[in-house]
Coordinates of C-alpha atoms in Angstrom, one line a residue:
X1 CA 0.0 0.0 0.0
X2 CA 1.5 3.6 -1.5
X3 CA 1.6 6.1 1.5
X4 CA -0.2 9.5 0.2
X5 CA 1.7 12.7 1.9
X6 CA -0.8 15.4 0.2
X7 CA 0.6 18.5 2.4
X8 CA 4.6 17.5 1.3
X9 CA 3.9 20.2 -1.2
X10 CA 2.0 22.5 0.7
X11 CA 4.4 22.7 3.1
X12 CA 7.3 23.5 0.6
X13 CA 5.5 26.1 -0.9
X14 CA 5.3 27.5 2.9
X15 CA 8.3 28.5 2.4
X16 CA 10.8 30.9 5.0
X17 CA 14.0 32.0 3.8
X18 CA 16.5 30.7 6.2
X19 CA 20.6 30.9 6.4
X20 CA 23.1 28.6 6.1
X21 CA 24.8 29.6 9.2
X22 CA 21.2 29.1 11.0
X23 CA 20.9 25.7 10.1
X24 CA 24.3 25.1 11.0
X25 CA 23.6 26.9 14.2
X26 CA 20.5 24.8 15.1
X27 CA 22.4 21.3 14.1
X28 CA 25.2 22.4 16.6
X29 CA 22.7 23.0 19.3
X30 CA 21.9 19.5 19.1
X31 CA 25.8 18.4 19.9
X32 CA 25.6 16.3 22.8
X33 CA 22.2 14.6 22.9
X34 CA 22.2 10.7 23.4
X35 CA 20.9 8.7 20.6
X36 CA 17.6 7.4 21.0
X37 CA 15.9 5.3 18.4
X38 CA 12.8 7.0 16.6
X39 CA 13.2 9.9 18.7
X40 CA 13.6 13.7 18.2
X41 CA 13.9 16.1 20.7
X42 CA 17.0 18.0 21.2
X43 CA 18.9 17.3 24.5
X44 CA 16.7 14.5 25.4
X45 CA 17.4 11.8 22.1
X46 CA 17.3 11.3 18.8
X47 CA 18.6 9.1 16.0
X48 CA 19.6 10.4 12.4
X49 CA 16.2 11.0 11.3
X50 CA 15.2 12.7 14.3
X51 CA 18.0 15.2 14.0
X52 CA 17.0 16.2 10.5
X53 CA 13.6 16.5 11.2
X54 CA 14.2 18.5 14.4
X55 CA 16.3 20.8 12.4
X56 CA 14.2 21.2 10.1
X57 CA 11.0 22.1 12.3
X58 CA 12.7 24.5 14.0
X59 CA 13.7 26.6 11.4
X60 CA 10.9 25.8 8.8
X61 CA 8.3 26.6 11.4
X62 CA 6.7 22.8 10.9
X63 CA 7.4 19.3 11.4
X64 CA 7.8 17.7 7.5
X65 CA 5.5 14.3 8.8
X66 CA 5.7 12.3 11.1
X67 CA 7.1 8.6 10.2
X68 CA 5.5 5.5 10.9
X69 CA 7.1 3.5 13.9
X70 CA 10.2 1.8 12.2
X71 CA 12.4 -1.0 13.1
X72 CA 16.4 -0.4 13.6
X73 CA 16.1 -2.5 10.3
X74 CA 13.3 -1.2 8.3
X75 CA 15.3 -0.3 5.1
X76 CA 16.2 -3.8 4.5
X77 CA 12.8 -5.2 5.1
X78 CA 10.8 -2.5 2.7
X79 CA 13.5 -2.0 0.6
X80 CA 12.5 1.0 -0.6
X81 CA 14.1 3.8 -0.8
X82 CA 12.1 6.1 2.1
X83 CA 14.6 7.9 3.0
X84 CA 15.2 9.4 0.0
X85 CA 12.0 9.6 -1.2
X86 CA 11.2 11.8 1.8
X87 CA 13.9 14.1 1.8
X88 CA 12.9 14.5 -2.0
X89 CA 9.0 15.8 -0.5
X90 CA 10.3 18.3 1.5
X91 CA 14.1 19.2 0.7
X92 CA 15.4 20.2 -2.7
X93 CA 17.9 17.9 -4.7
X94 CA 21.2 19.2 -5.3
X95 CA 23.9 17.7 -6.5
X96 CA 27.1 15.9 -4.3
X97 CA 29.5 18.1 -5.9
X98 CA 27.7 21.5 -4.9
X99 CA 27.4 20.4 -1.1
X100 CA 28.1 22.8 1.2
X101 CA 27.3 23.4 4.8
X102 CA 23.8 23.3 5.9
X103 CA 22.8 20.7 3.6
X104 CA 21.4 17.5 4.3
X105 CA 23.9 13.9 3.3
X106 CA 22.1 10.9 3.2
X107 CA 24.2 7.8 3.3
X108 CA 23.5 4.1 2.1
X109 CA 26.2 2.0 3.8
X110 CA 26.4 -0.6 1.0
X111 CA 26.0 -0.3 -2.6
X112 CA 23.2 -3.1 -2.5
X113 CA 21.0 -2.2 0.2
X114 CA 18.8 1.4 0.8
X115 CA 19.7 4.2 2.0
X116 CA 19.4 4.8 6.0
X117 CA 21.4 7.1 7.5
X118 CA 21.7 10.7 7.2
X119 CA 23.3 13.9 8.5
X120 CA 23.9 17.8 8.2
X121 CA 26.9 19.6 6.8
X122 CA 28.8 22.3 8.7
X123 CA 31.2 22.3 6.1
X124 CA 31.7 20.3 3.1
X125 CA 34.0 17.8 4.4
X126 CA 32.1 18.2 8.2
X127 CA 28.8 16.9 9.3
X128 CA 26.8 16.5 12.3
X129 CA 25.1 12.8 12.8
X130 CA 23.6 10.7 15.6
X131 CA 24.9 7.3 15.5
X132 CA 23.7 4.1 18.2
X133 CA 25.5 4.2 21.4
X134 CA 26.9 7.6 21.0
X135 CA 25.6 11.6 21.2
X136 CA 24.9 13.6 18.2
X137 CA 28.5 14.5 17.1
X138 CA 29.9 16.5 14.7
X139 CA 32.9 14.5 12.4
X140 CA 35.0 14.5 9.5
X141 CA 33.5 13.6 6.3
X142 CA 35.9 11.0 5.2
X143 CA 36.3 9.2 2.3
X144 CA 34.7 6.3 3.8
X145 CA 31.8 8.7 4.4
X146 CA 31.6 10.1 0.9
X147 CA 31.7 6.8 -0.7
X148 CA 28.7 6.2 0.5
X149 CA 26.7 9.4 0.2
X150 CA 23.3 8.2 -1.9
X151 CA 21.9 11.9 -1.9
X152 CA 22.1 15.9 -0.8
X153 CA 19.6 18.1 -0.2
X154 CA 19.2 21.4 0.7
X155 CA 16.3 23.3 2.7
X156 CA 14.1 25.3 0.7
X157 CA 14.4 28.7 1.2
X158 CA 17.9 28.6 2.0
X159 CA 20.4 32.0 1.3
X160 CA 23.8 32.1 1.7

């Protein structure tokens, strides 16, 4: 059964000009908080998605959707690719050689399976992520890390 998201475009015509430094601003204030699966609220727990999304609500002024309860394996069992397919309802494609900070990196961690992880740049070789069994932290982009990158997206509204 097809999920319907009828406000996705709505929302992204809703659209508040916001600066790069802001969302690198916000991502940082989330620097510290333990990972918590499914969750999203800043200083309390979140995983990758929950960081994104909290991110974003803050500075777009509404929460994207909420997802569906999901398993720490979900992407393999639906494979599909929801990740990407939601960051392409409410995010703008750009592409991986125009990343810069404040744009969104979503990561497949091998070639055959979905994408399932994402982040936000505070530079182009620098994001912020929360991985299981640590706090949102901010790292390198290394080559192990850009190998895998699957897509990048930037807010709408976004000014430099």
């Amino acid at each position: 059964m097809k999920r319907e998201f009828p406000n996705a475009q709505l929302l992204r015509n809703e659209i508040y000009s916001v600066k790069r430094s802001d969302i690198v601003f916000e991502a940082r204030s989330w620097l510290g908080t333990p990972y918590h699966h499914q969750a999203s609220v800043k200083s309390i727990g979140c995983d990758c998605l929950g960081l994104v999304r909290g991110v974003y609500t803050k500075l777009m002024r509404h929460d994207p959707e909420t997802p569906p309860p999901y398993s720490k394996d979900w992407a393999e069992a639906l494979k599909e690719e929801t990740l990407l397919l939601a960051a392409g309802r409410y995010l703008n494609t750009i592409n991986i050689q125009d990343r810069t900070q404040g744009d969104v990196v979503i990561f497949r961690f091998r070639k055959s399976t979905v994408a399932k992880h994402a982040g936000i740049l505070t530079e182009r070789d620098r994001m912020i992520h929360a991985t299981e069994k640590a706090n949102v932290a901010e790292v390198h982009l290394s080559h192990w890390w850009q190998r895998r990158i699957a897509g990048v997206y930037q807010f709408p509204g976004v000014i430099n």
